[in-house]
Each structure stands twice: as C-alpha cells, then as structure tokens.
Short mmCIF file of C-alpha atoms in Angstrom, two decimals:
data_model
loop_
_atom_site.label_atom_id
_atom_site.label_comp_id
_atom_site.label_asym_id
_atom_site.label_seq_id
_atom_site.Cartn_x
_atom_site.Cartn_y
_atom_site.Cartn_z
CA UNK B 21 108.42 87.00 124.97
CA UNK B 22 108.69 89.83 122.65
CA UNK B 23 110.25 88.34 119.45
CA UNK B 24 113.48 90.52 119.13
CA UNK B 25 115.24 91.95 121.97
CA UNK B 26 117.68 94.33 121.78
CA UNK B 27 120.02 96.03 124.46
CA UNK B 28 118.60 99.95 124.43
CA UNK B 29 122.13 101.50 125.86
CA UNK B 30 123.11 104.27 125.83
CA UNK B 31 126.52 103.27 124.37
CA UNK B 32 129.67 105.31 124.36
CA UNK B 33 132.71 104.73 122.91
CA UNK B 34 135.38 107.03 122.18
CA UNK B 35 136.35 107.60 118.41
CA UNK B 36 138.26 104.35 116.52
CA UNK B 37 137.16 101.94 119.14
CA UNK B 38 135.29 98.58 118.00
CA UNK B 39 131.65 98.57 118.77
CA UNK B 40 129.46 95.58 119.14
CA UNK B 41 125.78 95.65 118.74
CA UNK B 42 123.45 92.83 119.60
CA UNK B 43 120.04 91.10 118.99
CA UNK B 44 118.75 88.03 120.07
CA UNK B 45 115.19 86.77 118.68
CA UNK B 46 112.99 83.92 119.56
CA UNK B 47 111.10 83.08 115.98
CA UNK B 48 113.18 80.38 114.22
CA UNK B 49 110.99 80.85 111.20
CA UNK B 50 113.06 84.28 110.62
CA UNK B 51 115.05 83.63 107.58
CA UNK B 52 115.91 87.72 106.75
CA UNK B 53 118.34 89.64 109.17
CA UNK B 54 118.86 93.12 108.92
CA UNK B 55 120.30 96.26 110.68
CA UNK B 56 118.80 99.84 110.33
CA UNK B 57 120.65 102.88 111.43
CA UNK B 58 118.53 105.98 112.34
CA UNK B 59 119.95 109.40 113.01
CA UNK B 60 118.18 112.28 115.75
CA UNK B 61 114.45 112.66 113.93
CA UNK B 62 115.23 110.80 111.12
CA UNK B 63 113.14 108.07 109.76
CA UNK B 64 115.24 104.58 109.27
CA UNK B 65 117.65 103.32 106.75
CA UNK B 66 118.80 100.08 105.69
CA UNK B 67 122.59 99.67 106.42
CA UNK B 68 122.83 96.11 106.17
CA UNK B 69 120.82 92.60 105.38
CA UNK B 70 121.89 88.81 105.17
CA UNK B 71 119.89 85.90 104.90
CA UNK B 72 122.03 83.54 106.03
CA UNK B 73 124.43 82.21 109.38
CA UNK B 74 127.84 83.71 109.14
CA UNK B 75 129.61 86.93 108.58
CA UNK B 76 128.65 89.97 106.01
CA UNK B 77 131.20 92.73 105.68
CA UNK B 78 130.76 96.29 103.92
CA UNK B 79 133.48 99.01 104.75
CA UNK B 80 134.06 99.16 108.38
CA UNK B 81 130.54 97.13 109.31
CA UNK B 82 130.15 93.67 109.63
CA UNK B 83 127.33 92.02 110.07
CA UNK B 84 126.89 88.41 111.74
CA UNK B 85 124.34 85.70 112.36
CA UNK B 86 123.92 82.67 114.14
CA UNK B 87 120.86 81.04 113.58
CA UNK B 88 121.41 78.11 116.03
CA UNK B 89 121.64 80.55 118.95
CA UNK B 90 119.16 83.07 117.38
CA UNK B 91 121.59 85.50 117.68
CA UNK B 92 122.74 88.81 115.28
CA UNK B 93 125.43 91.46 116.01
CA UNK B 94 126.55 93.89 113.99
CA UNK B 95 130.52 95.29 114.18
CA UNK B 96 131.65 98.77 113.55
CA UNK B 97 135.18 98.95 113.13
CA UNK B 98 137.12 102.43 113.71
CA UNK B 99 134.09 104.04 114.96
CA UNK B 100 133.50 107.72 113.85
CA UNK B 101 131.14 110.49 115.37
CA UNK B 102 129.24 110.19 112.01
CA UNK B 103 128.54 106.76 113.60
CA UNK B 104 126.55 108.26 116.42
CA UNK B 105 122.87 106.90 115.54
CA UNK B 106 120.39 104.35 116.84
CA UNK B 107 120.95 101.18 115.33
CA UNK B 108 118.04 98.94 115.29
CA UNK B 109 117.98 95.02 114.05
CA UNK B 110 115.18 94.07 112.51
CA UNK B 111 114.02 90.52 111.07
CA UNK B 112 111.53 89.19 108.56
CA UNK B 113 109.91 85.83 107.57
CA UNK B 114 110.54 84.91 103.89
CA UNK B 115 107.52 84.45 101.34
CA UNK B 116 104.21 83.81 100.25
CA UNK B 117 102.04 86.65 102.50
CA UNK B 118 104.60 86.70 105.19
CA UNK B 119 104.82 90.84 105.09
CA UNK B 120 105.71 91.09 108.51
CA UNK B 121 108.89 93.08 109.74
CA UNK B 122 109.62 93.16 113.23
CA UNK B 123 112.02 95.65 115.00
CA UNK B 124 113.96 95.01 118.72
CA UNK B 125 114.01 98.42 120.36
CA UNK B 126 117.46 99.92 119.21
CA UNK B 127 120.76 100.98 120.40
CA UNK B 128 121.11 104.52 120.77
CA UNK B 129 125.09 104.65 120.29
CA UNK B 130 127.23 107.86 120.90
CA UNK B 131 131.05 108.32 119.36
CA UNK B 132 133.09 111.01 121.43
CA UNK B 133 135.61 112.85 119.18
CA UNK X 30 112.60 110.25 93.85
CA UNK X 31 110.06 111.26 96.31
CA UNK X 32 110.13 107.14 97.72
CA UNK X 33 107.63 107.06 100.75
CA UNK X 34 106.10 110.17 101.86
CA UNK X 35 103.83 111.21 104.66
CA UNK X 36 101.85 113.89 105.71
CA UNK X 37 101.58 115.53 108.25
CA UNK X 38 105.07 116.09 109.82
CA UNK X 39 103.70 117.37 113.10
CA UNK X 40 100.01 117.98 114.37
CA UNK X 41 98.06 118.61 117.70
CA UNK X 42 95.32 116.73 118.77
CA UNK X 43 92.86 116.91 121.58
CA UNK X 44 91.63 113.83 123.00
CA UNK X 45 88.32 112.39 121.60
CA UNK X 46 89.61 114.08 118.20
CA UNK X 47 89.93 111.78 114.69
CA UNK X 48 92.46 112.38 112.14
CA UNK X 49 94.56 110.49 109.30
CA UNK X 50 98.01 109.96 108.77
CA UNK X 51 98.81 109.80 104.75
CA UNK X 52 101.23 107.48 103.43
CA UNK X 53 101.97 107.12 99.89
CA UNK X 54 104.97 105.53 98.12
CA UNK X 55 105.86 105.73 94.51
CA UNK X 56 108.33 103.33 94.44
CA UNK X 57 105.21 99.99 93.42
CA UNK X 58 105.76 98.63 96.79
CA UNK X 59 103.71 95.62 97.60
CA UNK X 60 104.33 95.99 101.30
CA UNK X 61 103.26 98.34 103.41
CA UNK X 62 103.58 98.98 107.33
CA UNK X 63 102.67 101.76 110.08
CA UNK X 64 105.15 101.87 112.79
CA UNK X 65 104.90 103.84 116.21
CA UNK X 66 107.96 104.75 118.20
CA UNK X 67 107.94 106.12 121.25
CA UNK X 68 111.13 107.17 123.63
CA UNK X 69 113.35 104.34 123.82
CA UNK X 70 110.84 101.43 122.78
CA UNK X 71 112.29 101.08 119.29
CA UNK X 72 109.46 100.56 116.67
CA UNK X 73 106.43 99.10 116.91
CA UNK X 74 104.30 97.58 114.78
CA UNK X 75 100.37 98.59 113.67
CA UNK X 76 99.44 97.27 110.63
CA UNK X 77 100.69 96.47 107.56
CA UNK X 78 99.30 95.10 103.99
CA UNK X 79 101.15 93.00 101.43
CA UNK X 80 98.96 94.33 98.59
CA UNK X 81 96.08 96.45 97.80
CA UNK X 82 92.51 95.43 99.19
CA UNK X 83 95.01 93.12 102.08
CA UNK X 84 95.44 94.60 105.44
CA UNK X 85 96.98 92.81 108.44
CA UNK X 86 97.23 93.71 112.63
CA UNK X 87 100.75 94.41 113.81
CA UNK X 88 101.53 94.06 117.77
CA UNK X 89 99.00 97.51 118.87
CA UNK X 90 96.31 97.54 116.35
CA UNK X 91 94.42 98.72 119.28
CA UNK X 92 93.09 102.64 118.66
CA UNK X 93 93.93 102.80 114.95
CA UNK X 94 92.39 101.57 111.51
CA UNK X 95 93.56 101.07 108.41
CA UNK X 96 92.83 100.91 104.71
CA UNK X 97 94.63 100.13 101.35
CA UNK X 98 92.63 100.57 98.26
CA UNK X 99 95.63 101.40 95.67
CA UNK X 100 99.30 100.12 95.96
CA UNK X 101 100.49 103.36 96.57
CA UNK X 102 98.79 104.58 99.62
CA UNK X 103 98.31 103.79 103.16
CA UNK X 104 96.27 106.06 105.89
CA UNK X 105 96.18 105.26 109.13
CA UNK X 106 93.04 106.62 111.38
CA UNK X 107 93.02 107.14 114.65
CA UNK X 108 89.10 107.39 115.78
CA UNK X 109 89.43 108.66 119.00
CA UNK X 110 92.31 110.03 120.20
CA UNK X 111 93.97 109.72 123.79
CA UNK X 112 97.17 110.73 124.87
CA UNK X 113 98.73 107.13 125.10
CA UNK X 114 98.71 107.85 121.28
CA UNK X 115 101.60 110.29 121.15
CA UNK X 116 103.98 109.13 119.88
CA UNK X 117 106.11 109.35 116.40
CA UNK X 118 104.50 107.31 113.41
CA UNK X 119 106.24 106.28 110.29
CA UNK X 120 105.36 104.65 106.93
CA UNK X 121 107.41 102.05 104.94
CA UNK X 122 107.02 100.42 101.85
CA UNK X 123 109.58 97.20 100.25
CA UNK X 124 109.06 94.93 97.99
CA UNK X 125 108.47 91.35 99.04
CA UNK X 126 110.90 89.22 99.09
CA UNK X 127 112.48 87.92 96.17
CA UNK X 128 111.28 90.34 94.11
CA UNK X 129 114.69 92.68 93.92
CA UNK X 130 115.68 94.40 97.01
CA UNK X 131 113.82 93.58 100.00
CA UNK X 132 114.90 96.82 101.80
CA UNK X 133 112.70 98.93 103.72
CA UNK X 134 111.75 102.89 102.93
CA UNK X 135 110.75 104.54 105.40
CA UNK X 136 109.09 108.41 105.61
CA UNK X 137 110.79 110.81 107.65
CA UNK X 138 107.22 110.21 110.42
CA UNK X 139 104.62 112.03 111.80
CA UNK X 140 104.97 113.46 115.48
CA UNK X 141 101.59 113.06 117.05
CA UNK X 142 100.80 114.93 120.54
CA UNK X 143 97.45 114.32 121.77
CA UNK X 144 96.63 116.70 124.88
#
C-alpha cells in the first residue's frame, strides 16, 4: 500500500465554487502534513503545513487533519483561475535522521472563468 | 536568492548513455532529495541525504546513484540509461525539522528523454 494516496482528477470547478482536495495515508508515524501547489512546468511550492489534528486557515485555504482516520484535505474557498495548479499533499516523519518526504500523486485542478 | 538550482533544464539521451543531474542549494540545507515525476504519478522518491557524507534510497533507487560530499550539492547519476528513465527530475533542499522552517525548495527540474 503506497503510503499516501491521493485522488489524481482532473477537477473542474467553475470560478467562486468551494473545492475540496483529499489525502489519505497509511504511516501513523507521520507527524508533518503539508500541501504543495505546482503550476504547468513548474517545480513545487509550499502553500501550507500543520503538525497537528484540526483546522489551519490562511486567506481563502484551509487546511485540515485528522490523524485518527489518517486523513488531510485541503479547502479553497472562492476559487480563482489563478487557482488552476496541481496540488499535491505531502507528509513527513519528525526527527532525529527521519529526512524522508513522501508525496501522494496530486490533483491536477482546473478553475473555468 | 538563487535557493536550489539544477542543471540541466532539458537534455537528450540515448540509451546505454551516463550523465549527471547537478543540484546545489545555497540556502545550508541539511536535507536533500531527488524526485522523479512522470505524467500523472505525482512525485516520486530516489534518494535523499540528511547531511553531507549520508545518503539514503527513496521508493526507485533502482538505475540511479547518488553522492553528497558538501552540504550544498547533490548529483544524481544515471549509469545506463533506458527509456523507462524519462521522466522530469527535481531537487529539494529543507531544513530538518525543528530547525526553523521545515519547508521544502524545490528547482524548477530537469526533463530527461532517453531514446
């Protein structure tokens, strides 16, 4: 069982809708959530991170964990076509030599004008 | 700030050809990874090193080597090439945690067609 799984999409939503991105993982050891957003031949970069269960908010995103069903989503709120990106989640163990950062696949999400 | 930088951006190879991806960050990174990405399989892991001299296998170590003599760089060989290797490749650096922000740099990848 690959340790994060992520729904791949395509999404498309039209412009100000809600969108809802998911992640389930199967390492309970993960302590460090995160979400990436990567544009069209871009390389990744770091929209949001939490360490712990509950909600994270910043702007129009919201992040959210659930560590006793091992699963993250990640809100977008009045969705914009500067929105349209993969979004990956990605999780991490937490110290000592523990480098390891594992992706799920991504959501490639679109926002029609 | 150049952050994490790699070179090549693009490059050709034919199969049974070696070559090395460069990776350097300036940022005193402890942590360093090689991801592949292919069409809709999100990003997969190589390698990656939490410090100079340390060097770990990722899910497909299978094809590639690495090394990491300073903190600041990272190549990644491929040997012998085959065309299950094409793919996009990028760097990252971040701190570990608890030492400031545990984000995650990334290059802007290498696209890799082996023919």
């Amino acid at each position: 069982q690959k340790e994060v799984e992520q729904d791949p999409g395509p999404l498309s939503v039209p412009e100000g809708a809600i969108v809802s991105l998911n992640c389930t993982y199967s390492n309970s050891a993960f302590q460090y959530f995160m979400w990436y957003r990567q544009y069209s031949r871009k390389g990744p970069e770091l929209l949001m991170y939490t360490y712990s269960s509950g909600n994270k908010e910043d702007g129009r995103f919201t992040a959210q964990v659930d560590k006793s069903s091992k699963y993250i989503s990640l809100f977008i709120r009045d969705s914009q076509p500067s929105d349209s990106a993969t979004y990956l989640c990605a999780n991490a163990l937490l110290g000592g030599s523990q480098g390891n950062l594992i992706f799920g696949k991504g959501t490639k999400l679109s926002v029609k004008p | 700030n150049a952050g994490v930088t790699q070179t090549p951006k693009f490059r050709i190879l034919k199969i049974g050809q070696s070559m090395t991806l460069q990776c350097t960050q300036d940022m005193n990174h402890n942590y360093m990874y090689w991801y592949r990405q292919d069409p809709g399989m999100g990003l997969k892991l190589i390698y990656y090193s939490v410090g100079a001299g340390i060097t770990d296998k990722g899910e497909v170590p299978n094809g590639y080597n690495v090394s990491r003599s300073t903190t600041e760089d990272f190549p990644l060989r491929l040997e012998l090439a085959a065309p299950s290797q094409t793919s996009v490749y990028f760097c990252a650096s971040r701190y570990p945690q608890g030492q400031g922000s545990t984000e995650a740099f990334f290059g802007q990848g290498t696209r890799l067609t082996v023919v």
